[in-house]
Amino acid sequence: MTETLSRCPVARAGADAPPVPAHVPPERVLDTRFAAGIVPNDLVEPYRPMDVVREDGFPRIHYYPWPISGNRHGAWVVTRYEDIRRVYEDNDHFSSEGVAQFQLLAGESFPSIPLGIDPPDHGKYRKFLNPWFTPVAMNEREPRIREIIGGMIDRFADKGEVDIAWDFGRVFPVRVFLDLMGFPFTMFEQFLDWEWNILHEDDLEKKAQALRGVLAYLRGFIAEKQAAPDDTLGSYIANGAIDGQKLTDDEVIGMTWFLWLGGLDTVASTVSQMFRRLAMHPGLQAQIRADKGLINSAVEEFLRTQPLVNSGRKVKRDFEWHGVQIKAGDWVTVFNTSGNFDPEQFECPHRFDPARKNNRHFTLAGGVHICLGAHLARRELRVLLDLWFERIPHEFRVRDGADTTVVPSLLSIRNLPIVWDAKAAS
């Protein structure tokens, strides 16, 4: 192992790195910020820099000393597909307790439900929420999704230009989510402002202020739904019961808060990167336009090649892994930004194959905590591609001179103007 570490292609963390726990070997503390999804680049394949953390000389597990995965401390990191799968599936060693607990900054102690609950209790919350997110439920919701997406496309289809990130991708998934939950669209900009400060602002007081604002709003929203129930998911939760027992206040706010947090930017970030790739590859546009039967598998490939979140889990008990002593209370982060391109799992991982089979990626996490809204996200993206190529049957490209820089994470792309010849013959 010493010989392997001597060939490590990544530098050790410098003297300016935060301190690490005493049991972490110094040679395992590495500077892999470039692979953590926080460094912007303008590469055609923006995730290619992450390949180095799977090289033979790179350790199977290393320590990342900077805050990561929504925590204010460092974590052990695994980068290969099989190790990532273990973190997601090994509930005996890894816990999701404390994941996405931003509310602690506002002095709140309720858990984020269902992600922040371990089995077996986790199962009852998933069972309670799942009926709203099944493929059958998506079939029922699809006409409304089509109405939202189609109406938005129709407003710019004949103009020959749209900022696909800011004016479209940022908006339509949130409209779908607000409609599902029963939130008023008038809260759109305020929601995104709160979420930005919670997820991306370094100033802890600004984070806490945003948290206090959104939690106060959500509690008022819950009270309204309890006073006047309706057929929305927000009302279902506010008035919900499990096994005949009315949900507690903490359970109601825990679910409402977590859905709010997860429903605002995941699909938006995916849309921005998806259209960046399409705009840079007219042949891919033509392939999907000519064969819409590829849309389902193409969406899966867009998801695989655009992992947005590197998830974290808390260690439950001491154990040894890849020659390292891992202690209870440590955190482990999975670099999905690397694992989704592991050649041991995906043949020619950097080749975008819209017909790729058995595409078991980790963009939507894995194990019992696989993304609750996975079917909704997939349906939104499938409907989008279907309607886009139907209503804009023209080749499109990035507008000349536009910045195509991407942050390979939820930050993704803020603005991406694309253009097409709206007067061209279809």
Tab-separated table of C-alpha atoms in Angstrom:
chain	number	residue	atom	x	y	z
A	1	MET	CA	0.000	0.000	0.000
A	2	THR	CA	2.880	2.399	0.772
A	3	GLU	CA	4.260	1.799	-2.716
A	4	THR	CA	0.838	2.440	-4.231
A	5	LEU	CA	0.437	5.700	-2.305
A	6	SER	CA	3.864	6.822	-3.488
A	7	ARG	CA	2.480	6.701	-7.029
A	8	CYS	CA	-0.672	8.652	-6.126
A	9	PRO	CA	-1.345	11.140	-8.952
A	10	VAL	CA	-2.945	13.686	-6.592
A	11	ALA	CA	-1.163	16.023	-4.197
A	12	ARG	CA	-1.618	15.782	-0.454
A	13	ALA	CA	-3.748	18.501	1.083
A	14	GLY	CA	-1.676	21.586	1.879
A	15	ALA	CA	-0.999	23.302	5.158
A	16	ASP	CA	-4.028	25.529	4.623
A	17	ALA	CA	-6.385	22.513	4.749
A	18	PRO	CA	-8.650	22.138	7.797
A	19	PRO	CA	-7.443	19.769	10.554
A	20	VAL	CA	-8.460	16.120	10.371
A	21	PRO	CA	-9.262	13.507	13.042
A	22	ALA	CA	-6.202	12.007	14.762
A	23	HIS	CA	-6.843	8.500	13.388
A	24	VAL	CA	-6.609	9.635	9.747
A	25	PRO	CA	-3.195	8.753	8.234
A	26	PRO	CA	-1.572	11.955	6.873
A	27	GLU	CA	-0.753	10.302	3.540
A	28	ARG	CA	-4.472	9.711	2.963
A	29	VAL	CA	-5.388	13.394	3.262
A	30	LEU	CA	-5.564	14.454	-0.381
A	31	ASP	CA	-6.644	17.549	-2.296
A	32	THR	CA	-9.400	16.241	-4.554
A	33	ARG	CA	-11.446	19.419	-4.755
A	34	PHE	CA	-11.125	19.207	-8.542
A	35	ALA	CA	-13.186	15.987	-8.461
A	36	ALA	CA	-15.769	17.115	-5.896
A	37	GLY	CA	-17.964	18.978	-8.363
A	38	ILE	CA	-17.029	22.464	-7.130
A	39	VAL	CA	-14.443	23.551	-9.717
A	40	PRO	CA	-15.896	25.034	-12.932
A	41	ASN	CA	-14.551	24.067	-16.346
A	42	ASP	CA	-15.397	24.552	-20.000
A	43	LEU	CA	-14.637	21.045	-21.226
A	44	VAL	CA	-16.910	19.290	-23.679
A	45	GLU	CA	-16.858	16.438	-21.161
A	46	PRO	CA	-16.876	18.360	-17.858
A	47	TYR	CA	-16.563	15.244	-15.676
A	48	ARG	CA	-13.408	13.905	-17.349
A	49	PRO	CA	-11.013	15.475	-14.777
A	50	MET	CA	-12.461	13.063	-12.207
A	51	ASP	CA	-10.892	10.072	-14.005
A	52	VAL	CA	-7.629	10.538	-12.120
A	53	VAL	CA	-9.200	9.450	-8.812
A	54	ARG	CA	-9.737	5.954	-10.260
A	55	GLU	CA	-6.184	5.472	-11.510
A	56	ASP	CA	-4.245	2.448	-10.221
A	57	GLY	CA	-2.011	4.626	-8.058
A	58	PHE	CA	-4.912	6.355	-6.371
A	59	PRO	CA	-6.041	4.874	-3.011
A	60	ARG	CA	-9.432	3.196	-2.849
A	61	ILE	CA	-10.323	5.455	0.066
A	62	HIS	CA	-8.867	8.840	0.993
A	63	TYR	CA	-9.712	11.727	3.311
A	64	TYR	CA	-11.090	15.028	2.034
A	65	PRO	CA	-10.529	17.634	4.776
A	66	TRP	CA	-12.817	20.403	3.505
A	67	PRO	CA	-16.563	20.631	4.236
A	68	ILE	CA	-18.488	18.370	1.867
A	69	SER	CA	-21.905	16.777	1.309
A	70	GLY	CA	-23.708	19.535	3.184
A	71	ASN	CA	-21.578	19.108	6.312
A	72	ARG	CA	-19.231	21.586	7.950
A	73	HIS	CA	-16.388	19.072	8.216
A	74	GLY	CA	-14.392	16.695	6.044
A	75	ALA	CA	-15.034	13.054	5.185
A	76	TRP	CA	-13.556	9.844	3.894
A	77	VAL	CA	-14.163	9.541	0.149
A	78	VAL	CA	-14.625	6.555	-2.142
A	79	THR	CA	-14.463	6.947	-5.905
A	80	ARG	CA	-15.072	3.532	-7.475
A	81	TYR	CA	-18.437	2.094	-8.414
A	82	GLU	CA	-18.364	-0.975	-6.146
A	83	ASP	CA	-17.273	1.033	-3.105
A	84	ILE	CA	-19.983	3.602	-3.731
A	85	ARG	CA	-22.565	0.848	-3.988
A	86	ARG	CA	-21.466	-0.506	-0.606
A	87	VAL	CA	-21.962	2.890	1.053
A	88	TYR	CA	-25.479	3.135	-0.350
A	89	GLU	CA	-26.485	-0.449	0.420
A	90	ASP	CA	-24.626	-1.429	3.615
A	91	ASN	CA	-27.054	-0.187	6.256
A	92	ASP	CA	-25.160	-2.040	8.998
A	93	HIS	CA	-22.164	0.272	8.657
A	94	PHE	CA	-23.538	3.454	7.109
A	95	SER	CA	-26.343	5.713	8.308
A	96	SER	CA	-28.194	8.614	6.719
A	97	GLU	CA	-28.928	10.133	10.112
A	98	GLY	CA	-27.938	13.772	9.937
A	99	VAL	CA	-27.923	13.948	6.136
A	100	ALA	CA	-29.381	17.208	4.774
A	101	GLN	CA	-29.829	18.539	8.318
A	102	PHE	CA	-29.347	22.172	7.322
A	103	GLN	CA	-32.143	23.071	9.738
A	104	LEU	CA	-29.735	22.606	12.657
A	105	LEU	CA	-28.275	26.000	11.736
A	106	ALA	CA	-31.639	27.527	12.619
A	107	GLY	CA	-31.823	25.686	15.944
A	108	GLU	CA	-34.261	23.060	14.625
A	109	SER	CA	-33.855	19.387	15.528
A	110	PHE	CA	-36.497	17.610	13.423
A	111	PRO	CA	-35.119	15.086	10.892
A	112	SER	CA	-35.282	15.443	7.127
A	113	ILE	CA	-37.789	12.716	6.223
A	114	PRO	CA	-37.399	10.182	4.702
A	115	LEU	CA	-33.684	10.643	3.840
A	116	GLY	CA	-32.587	11.307	7.424
A	117	ILE	CA	-34.243	8.164	8.804
A	118	ASP	CA	-32.563	4.738	8.786
A	119	PRO	CA	-34.308	1.390	8.280
A	120	PRO	CA	-36.575	0.020	9.545
A	121	ASP	CA	-38.445	3.262	10.341
A	122	HIS	CA	-37.451	4.685	6.976
A	123	GLY	CA	-39.712	2.166	5.261
A	124	LYS	CA	-42.950	3.457	6.766
A	125	TYR	CA	-42.280	6.978	5.526
A	126	ARG	CA	-41.414	5.800	2.023
A	127	LYS	CA	-44.590	3.710	1.997
A	128	PHE	CA	-46.578	6.778	3.032
A	129	LEU	CA	-45.085	9.000	0.292
A	130	ASN	CA	-44.538	6.484	-2.532
A	131	PRO	CA	-48.096	6.537	-3.948
A	132	TRP	CA	-47.409	10.092	-5.154
A	133	PHE	CA	-44.237	9.099	-7.015
A	134	THR	CA	-44.932	5.734	-8.676
A	135	PRO	CA	-44.965	5.257	-12.470
A	136	VAL	CA	-48.768	4.984	-12.238
A	137	ALA	CA	-48.917	8.321	-10.438
A	138	MET	CA	-46.677	9.817	-13.126
A	139	ASN	CA	-49.042	8.555	-15.838
A	140	GLU	CA	-51.834	10.457	-14.124
A	141	ARG	CA	-49.703	13.587	-13.762
A	142	GLU	CA	-48.175	13.526	-17.240
A	143	PRO	CA	-50.943	15.565	-18.958
A	144	ARG	CA	-50.284	18.424	-16.535
A	145	ILE	CA	-46.498	18.102	-17.047
A	146	ARG	CA	-47.069	18.255	-20.814
A	147	GLU	CA	-49.291	21.288	-20.411
A	148	ILE	CA	-46.630	23.155	-18.433
A	149	ILE	CA	-43.684	22.238	-20.665
A	150	GLY	CA	-45.568	22.589	-23.946
A	151	GLY	CA	-46.991	25.972	-22.981
A	152	MET	CA	-43.538	27.288	-22.127
A	153	ILE	CA	-41.938	25.991	-25.346
A	154	ASP	CA	-44.716	27.512	-27.446
A	155	ARG	CA	-43.884	30.950	-26.077
A	156	PHE	CA	-40.398	30.945	-27.604
A	157	ALA	CA	-40.422	28.292	-30.363
A	158	ASP	CA	-40.853	30.851	-33.173
A	159	LYS	CA	-38.326	33.304	-31.711
A	160	GLY	CA	-35.308	31.150	-32.496
A	161	GLU	CA	-33.611	31.703	-29.146
A	162	VAL	CA	-33.994	30.975	-25.428
A	163	ASP	CA	-31.778	30.970	-22.373
A	164	ILE	CA	-32.400	27.283	-21.759
A	165	ALA	CA	-30.879	27.434	-18.269
A	166	TRP	CA	-32.326	30.622	-16.774
A	167	ASP	CA	-35.609	31.172	-18.610
A	168	PHE	CA	-36.643	27.549	-19.097
A	169	GLY	CA	-34.723	24.902	-17.166
A	170	ARG	CA	-34.780	26.968	-13.970
A	171	VAL	CA	-38.541	27.434	-14.240
A	172	PHE	CA	-40.473	24.455	-15.578
A	173	PRO	CA	-39.408	21.779	-13.026
A	174	VAL	CA	-40.235	24.173	-10.200
A	175	ARG	CA	-43.653	24.872	-11.726
A	176	VAL	CA	-44.293	21.119	-11.831
A	177	PHE	CA	-43.174	20.748	-8.213
A	178	LEU	CA	-45.163	23.721	-6.929
A	179	ASP	CA	-48.225	22.334	-8.696
A	180	LEU	CA	-47.697	18.915	-7.086
A	181	MET	CA	-47.258	20.298	-3.572
A	182	GLY	CA	-49.886	23.033	-3.781
A	183	PHE	CA	-47.437	25.915	-3.304
A	184	PRO	CA	-48.400	29.194	-5.030
A	185	PHE	CA	-46.263	30.141	-8.038
A	186	THR	CA	-45.934	33.631	-6.565
A	187	MET	CA	-43.349	32.099	-4.178
A	188	PHE	CA	-41.118	30.980	-7.064
A	189	GLU	CA	-38.358	33.602	-6.813
A	190	GLN	CA	-38.424	33.662	-3.002
A	191	PHE	CA	-38.091	29.875	-2.868
A	192	LEU	CA	-35.093	29.885	-5.201
A	193	ASP	CA	-33.474	32.700	-3.238
A	194	TRP	CA	-33.892	30.817	0.037
A	195	GLU	CA	-32.620	27.587	-1.483
A	196	TRP	CA	-29.566	29.259	-3.015
A	197	ASN	CA	-28.554	30.684	0.356
A	198	ILE	CA	-29.118	27.374	2.125
A	199	LEU	CA	-27.139	25.237	-0.327
A	200	HIS	CA	-24.510	27.562	-1.755
A	201	GLU	CA	-23.954	30.528	0.584
A	202	ASP	CA	-20.814	30.339	2.747
A	203	ASP	CA	-22.013	32.885	5.315
A	204	LEU	CA	-23.613	30.847	8.095
A	205	GLU	CA	-25.865	33.694	9.238
A	206	LYS	CA	-27.272	34.080	5.724
A	207	LYS	CA	-27.886	30.329	5.663
A	208	ALA	CA	-29.639	30.480	9.029
A	209	GLN	CA	-31.716	33.487	7.982
A	210	ALA	CA	-32.885	31.663	4.852
A	211	LEU	CA	-33.702	28.582	6.903
A	212	ARG	CA	-35.740	30.574	9.380
A	213	GLY	CA	-37.607	32.200	6.520
A	214	VAL	CA	-38.511	29.015	4.672
A	215	LEU	CA	-39.430	27.069	7.810
A	216	ALA	CA	-41.737	29.839	8.982
A	217	TYR	CA	-43.363	29.857	5.558
A	218	LEU	CA	-43.730	26.063	5.461
A	219	ARG	CA	-45.331	25.953	8.901
A	220	GLY	CA	-47.835	28.571	7.779
A	221	PHE	CA	-48.490	26.578	4.607
A	222	ILE	CA	-49.064	23.410	6.678
A	223	ALA	CA	-51.543	25.231	8.911
A	224	GLU	CA	-53.456	26.432	5.855
A	225	LYS	CA	-53.682	22.910	4.436
A	226	GLN	CA	-54.827	21.552	7.776
A	227	ALA	CA	-57.564	24.196	7.943
A	228	ALA	CA	-58.627	23.675	4.323
A	229	PRO	CA	-57.506	20.269	2.957
A	230	ASP	CA	-57.274	19.758	-0.798
A	231	ASP	CA	-55.949	17.170	-3.267
A	232	THR	CA	-52.290	18.244	-3.265
A	233	LEU	CA	-49.304	16.408	-1.826
A	234	GLY	CA	-48.751	19.228	0.636
A	235	SER	CA	-52.235	18.706	2.051
A	236	TYR	CA	-51.785	14.914	2.094
A	237	ILE	CA	-48.729	15.326	4.320
A	238	ALA	CA	-50.229	18.064	6.509
A	239	ASN	CA	-53.232	15.870	7.280
A	240	GLY	CA	-51.481	12.513	7.092
A	241	ALA	CA	-51.459	9.448	9.296
A	242	ILE	CA	-49.386	6.246	9.348
A	243	ASP	CA	-50.872	3.033	10.704
A	244	GLY	CA	-53.800	4.993	12.061
A	245	GLN	CA	-51.581	7.432	13.991
A	246	LYS	CA	-51.717	11.094	13.011
A	247	LEU	CA	-48.322	12.417	11.936
A	248	THR	CA	-46.537	14.459	14.583
A	249	ASP	CA	-45.629	18.081	13.955
A	250	ASP	CA	-41.974	17.065	13.493
A	251	GLU	CA	-42.929	14.389	10.967
A	252	VAL	CA	-45.075	16.813	8.971
A	253	ILE	CA	-42.472	19.581	8.828
A	254	GLY	CA	-39.689	17.005	8.264
A	255	MET	CA	-41.366	15.668	5.125
A	256	THR	CA	-42.562	19.031	3.828
A	257	TRP	CA	-39.144	20.608	4.346
A	258	PHE	CA	-37.245	17.755	2.722
A	259	LEU	CA	-39.491	17.692	-0.349
A	260	TRP	CA	-39.152	21.465	-0.617
A	261	LEU	CA	-35.360	21.201	-0.462
A	262	GLY	CA	-35.134	18.427	-3.056
A	263	GLY	CA	-37.776	19.683	-5.464
A	264	LEU	CA	-36.321	22.967	-6.663
A	265	ASP	CA	-33.081	22.512	-8.606
A	266	THR	CA	-32.141	18.899	-9.384
A	267	VAL	CA	-34.042	18.662	-12.681
A	268	ALA	CA	-33.219	22.282	-13.512
A	269	SER	CA	-29.484	21.558	-13.261
A	270	THR	CA	-29.921	18.397	-15.315
A	271	VAL	CA	-31.763	20.265	-18.086
A	272	SER	CA	-28.980	22.847	-18.370
A	273	GLN	CA	-26.250	20.248	-18.800
A	274	MET	CA	-28.430	18.094	-21.064
A	275	PHE	CA	-29.007	20.936	-23.512
A	276	ARG	CA	-25.374	21.974	-23.330
A	277	ARG	CA	-24.418	18.510	-24.568
A	278	LEU	CA	-27.135	18.483	-27.225
A	279	ALA	CA	-26.185	21.956	-28.469
A	280	MET	CA	-22.546	20.881	-28.792
A	281	HIS	CA	-23.441	17.635	-30.596
A	282	PRO	CA	-25.855	18.209	-33.501
A	283	GLY	CA	-25.488	14.559	-34.476
A	284	LEU	CA	-26.988	13.532	-31.134
A	285	GLN	CA	-29.874	15.928	-31.697
A	286	ALA	CA	-30.507	14.382	-35.113
A	287	GLN	CA	-30.331	10.848	-33.734
A	288	ILE	CA	-32.975	11.463	-31.052
A	289	ARG	CA	-35.127	13.599	-33.328
A	290	ALA	CA	-35.183	10.805	-35.890
A	291	ASP	CA	-35.910	8.044	-33.367
A	292	LYS	CA	-37.965	9.099	-30.367
A	293	GLY	CA	-37.846	5.503	-29.209
A	294	LEU	CA	-34.404	6.423	-27.861
A	295	ILE	CA	-35.743	9.054	-25.469
A	296	ASN	CA	-36.099	6.819	-22.395
A	297	SER	CA	-32.598	5.373	-22.626
A	298	ALA	CA	-31.149	8.738	-23.674
A	299	VAL	CA	-32.577	10.338	-20.516
A	300	GLU	CA	-30.885	7.627	-18.445
A	301	GLU	CA	-27.594	8.352	-20.215
A	302	PHE	CA	-27.966	12.090	-19.617
A	303	LEU	CA	-28.506	11.314	-15.939
A	304	ARG	CA	-25.470	8.998	-15.787
A	305	THR	CA	-23.130	11.491	-17.435
A	306	GLN	CA	-24.350	14.406	-15.300
A	307	PRO	CA	-24.112	13.352	-11.623
A	308	LEU	CA	-25.012	16.399	-9.557
A	309	VAL	CA	-24.641	15.301	-5.932
A	310	ASN	CA	-21.893	13.472	-4.049
A	311	SER	CA	-23.836	11.956	-1.162
A	312	GLY	CA	-22.595	11.497	2.391
A	313	ARG	CA	-23.287	8.861	5.036
A	314	LYS	CA	-22.363	8.643	8.720
A	315	VAL	CA	-20.368	5.642	9.960
A	316	LYS	CA	-22.200	3.570	12.585
A	317	ARG	CA	-19.370	1.432	13.950
A	318	ASP	CA	-15.605	1.022	13.800
A	319	PHE	CA	-14.330	-1.139	10.942
A	320	GLU	CA	-11.387	-1.533	8.585
A	321	TRP	CA	-11.803	-0.784	4.888
A	322	HIS	CA	-9.107	-0.932	2.244
A	323	GLY	CA	-6.425	-0.966	4.929
A	324	VAL	CA	-7.754	2.051	6.797
A	325	GLN	CA	-9.397	2.218	10.221
A	326	ILE	CA	-12.782	3.918	9.905
A	327	LYS	CA	-14.300	5.100	13.199
A	328	ALA	CA	-17.912	5.399	14.325
A	329	GLY	CA	-19.000	8.980	13.817
A	330	ASP	CA	-16.786	9.509	10.757
A	331	TRP	CA	-18.475	10.487	7.518
A	332	VAL	CA	-17.991	8.879	4.116
A	333	THR	CA	-18.753	10.735	0.900
A	334	VAL	CA	-19.250	8.972	-2.420
A	335	PHE	CA	-17.876	10.671	-5.512
A	336	ASN	CA	-20.675	9.863	-7.927
A	337	THR	CA	-18.820	12.292	-10.168
A	338	SER	CA	-16.271	9.486	-10.530
A	339	GLY	CA	-18.272	6.292	-9.991
A	340	ASN	CA	-20.654	6.996	-12.870
A	341	PHE	CA	-17.653	6.797	-15.209
A	342	ASP	CA	-16.021	3.679	-13.760
A	343	PRO	CA	-14.994	1.475	-16.718
A	344	GLU	CA	-15.399	-1.598	-14.511
A	345	GLN	CA	-19.155	-0.905	-14.621
A	346	PHE	CA	-19.702	1.096	-17.815
A	347	GLU	CA	-18.133	0.182	-21.144
A	348	CYS	CA	-16.505	3.239	-22.750
A	349	PRO	CA	-17.843	5.425	-19.942
A	350	HIS	CA	-17.164	8.760	-21.636
A	351	ARG	CA	-18.929	7.751	-24.830
A	352	PHE	CA	-22.466	9.092	-24.705
A	353	ASP	CA	-24.626	6.182	-25.848
A	354	PRO	CA	-28.331	7.107	-26.049
A	355	ALA	CA	-29.170	3.407	-26.360
A	356	ARG	CA	-26.990	2.201	-23.439
A	357	LYS	CA	-28.415	-0.872	-21.670
A	358	ASN	CA	-28.333	-1.781	-17.951
A	359	ASN	CA	-27.498	1.807	-17.053
A	360	ARG	CA	-27.360	1.470	-13.260
A	361	HIS	CA	-25.824	4.812	-12.326
A	362	PHE	CA	-25.839	6.662	-8.998
A	363	THR	CA	-27.070	10.087	-10.088
A	364	LEU	CA	-30.295	9.414	-8.193
A	365	ALA	CA	-28.401	7.743	-5.319
A	366	GLY	CA	-28.891	4.059	-4.468
A	367	GLY	CA	-30.017	1.535	-1.883
A	368	VAL	CA	-33.112	2.175	0.229
A	369	HIS	CA	-32.561	5.928	-0.070
A	370	ILE	CA	-32.724	6.050	-3.856
A	371	CYS	CA	-34.291	9.371	-4.835
A	372	LEU	CA	-37.988	9.507	-3.924
A	373	GLY	CA	-38.686	11.704	-6.952
A	374	ALA	CA	-36.742	9.570	-9.443
A	375	HIS	CA	-39.801	8.660	-11.516
A	376	LEU	CA	-40.945	12.291	-11.570
A	377	ALA	CA	-37.517	13.515	-12.704
A	378	ARG	CA	-37.339	10.915	-15.447
A	379	ARG	CA	-40.852	11.689	-16.639
A	380	GLU	CA	-40.177	15.425	-16.783
A	381	LEU	CA	-37.026	14.887	-18.858
A	382	ARG	CA	-38.710	12.403	-21.197
A	383	VAL	CA	-41.673	14.695	-21.800
A	384	LEU	CA	-39.313	17.617	-22.356
A	385	LEU	CA	-37.325	15.848	-25.077
A	386	ASP	CA	-40.488	14.581	-26.743
A	387	LEU	CA	-42.123	18.006	-26.881
A	388	TRP	CA	-38.917	19.869	-27.713
A	389	PHE	CA	-38.154	17.853	-30.841
A	390	GLU	CA	-41.817	17.966	-31.824
A	391	ARG	CA	-42.204	21.737	-31.523
A	392	ILE	CA	-38.667	22.826	-32.382
A	393	PRO	CA	-37.685	20.462	-35.195
A	394	HIS	CA	-34.586	22.516	-36.001
A	395	GLU	CA	-30.936	22.008	-35.169
A	396	PHE	CA	-29.889	24.300	-32.327
A	397	ARG	CA	-26.517	25.468	-31.028
A	398	VAL	CA	-25.052	27.602	-28.297
A	399	ARG	CA	-25.240	31.267	-29.266
A	400	ASP	CA	-21.917	32.549	-30.594
A	401	GLY	CA	-19.764	33.979	-27.838
A	402	ALA	CA	-21.854	32.541	-24.995
A	403	ASP	CA	-20.072	31.181	-21.940
A	404	THR	CA	-20.377	27.379	-21.749
A	405	THR	CA	-18.627	27.012	-18.403
A	406	VAL	CA	-20.239	24.428	-16.165
A	407	VAL	CA	-19.857	23.569	-12.500
A	408	PRO	CA	-20.318	19.774	-12.475
A	409	SER	CA	-22.770	19.776	-9.567
A	410	LEU	CA	-26.102	21.300	-8.556
A	411	LEU	CA	-24.609	24.718	-9.366
A	412	SER	CA	-24.422	23.547	-12.984
A	413	ILE	CA	-25.032	26.412	-15.456
A	414	ARG	CA	-26.752	29.705	-14.657
A	415	ASN	CA	-27.173	30.929	-18.246
A	416	LEU	CA	-27.010	29.068	-21.555
A	417	PRO	CA	-28.524	30.866	-24.566
A	418	ILE	CA	-29.222	28.536	-27.472
A	419	VAL	CA	-30.357	29.539	-30.959
A	420	TRP	CA	-31.980	27.917	-33.991
A	421	ASP	CA	-33.383	29.009	-37.353
A	422	ALA	CA	-37.089	29.266	-36.542
A	423	LYS	CA	-37.856	30.113	-40.195
A	424	ALA	CA	-36.175	27.016	-41.597
A	425	ALA	CA	-38.365	24.426	-43.256
A	426	SER	CA	-39.282	21.619	-40.872
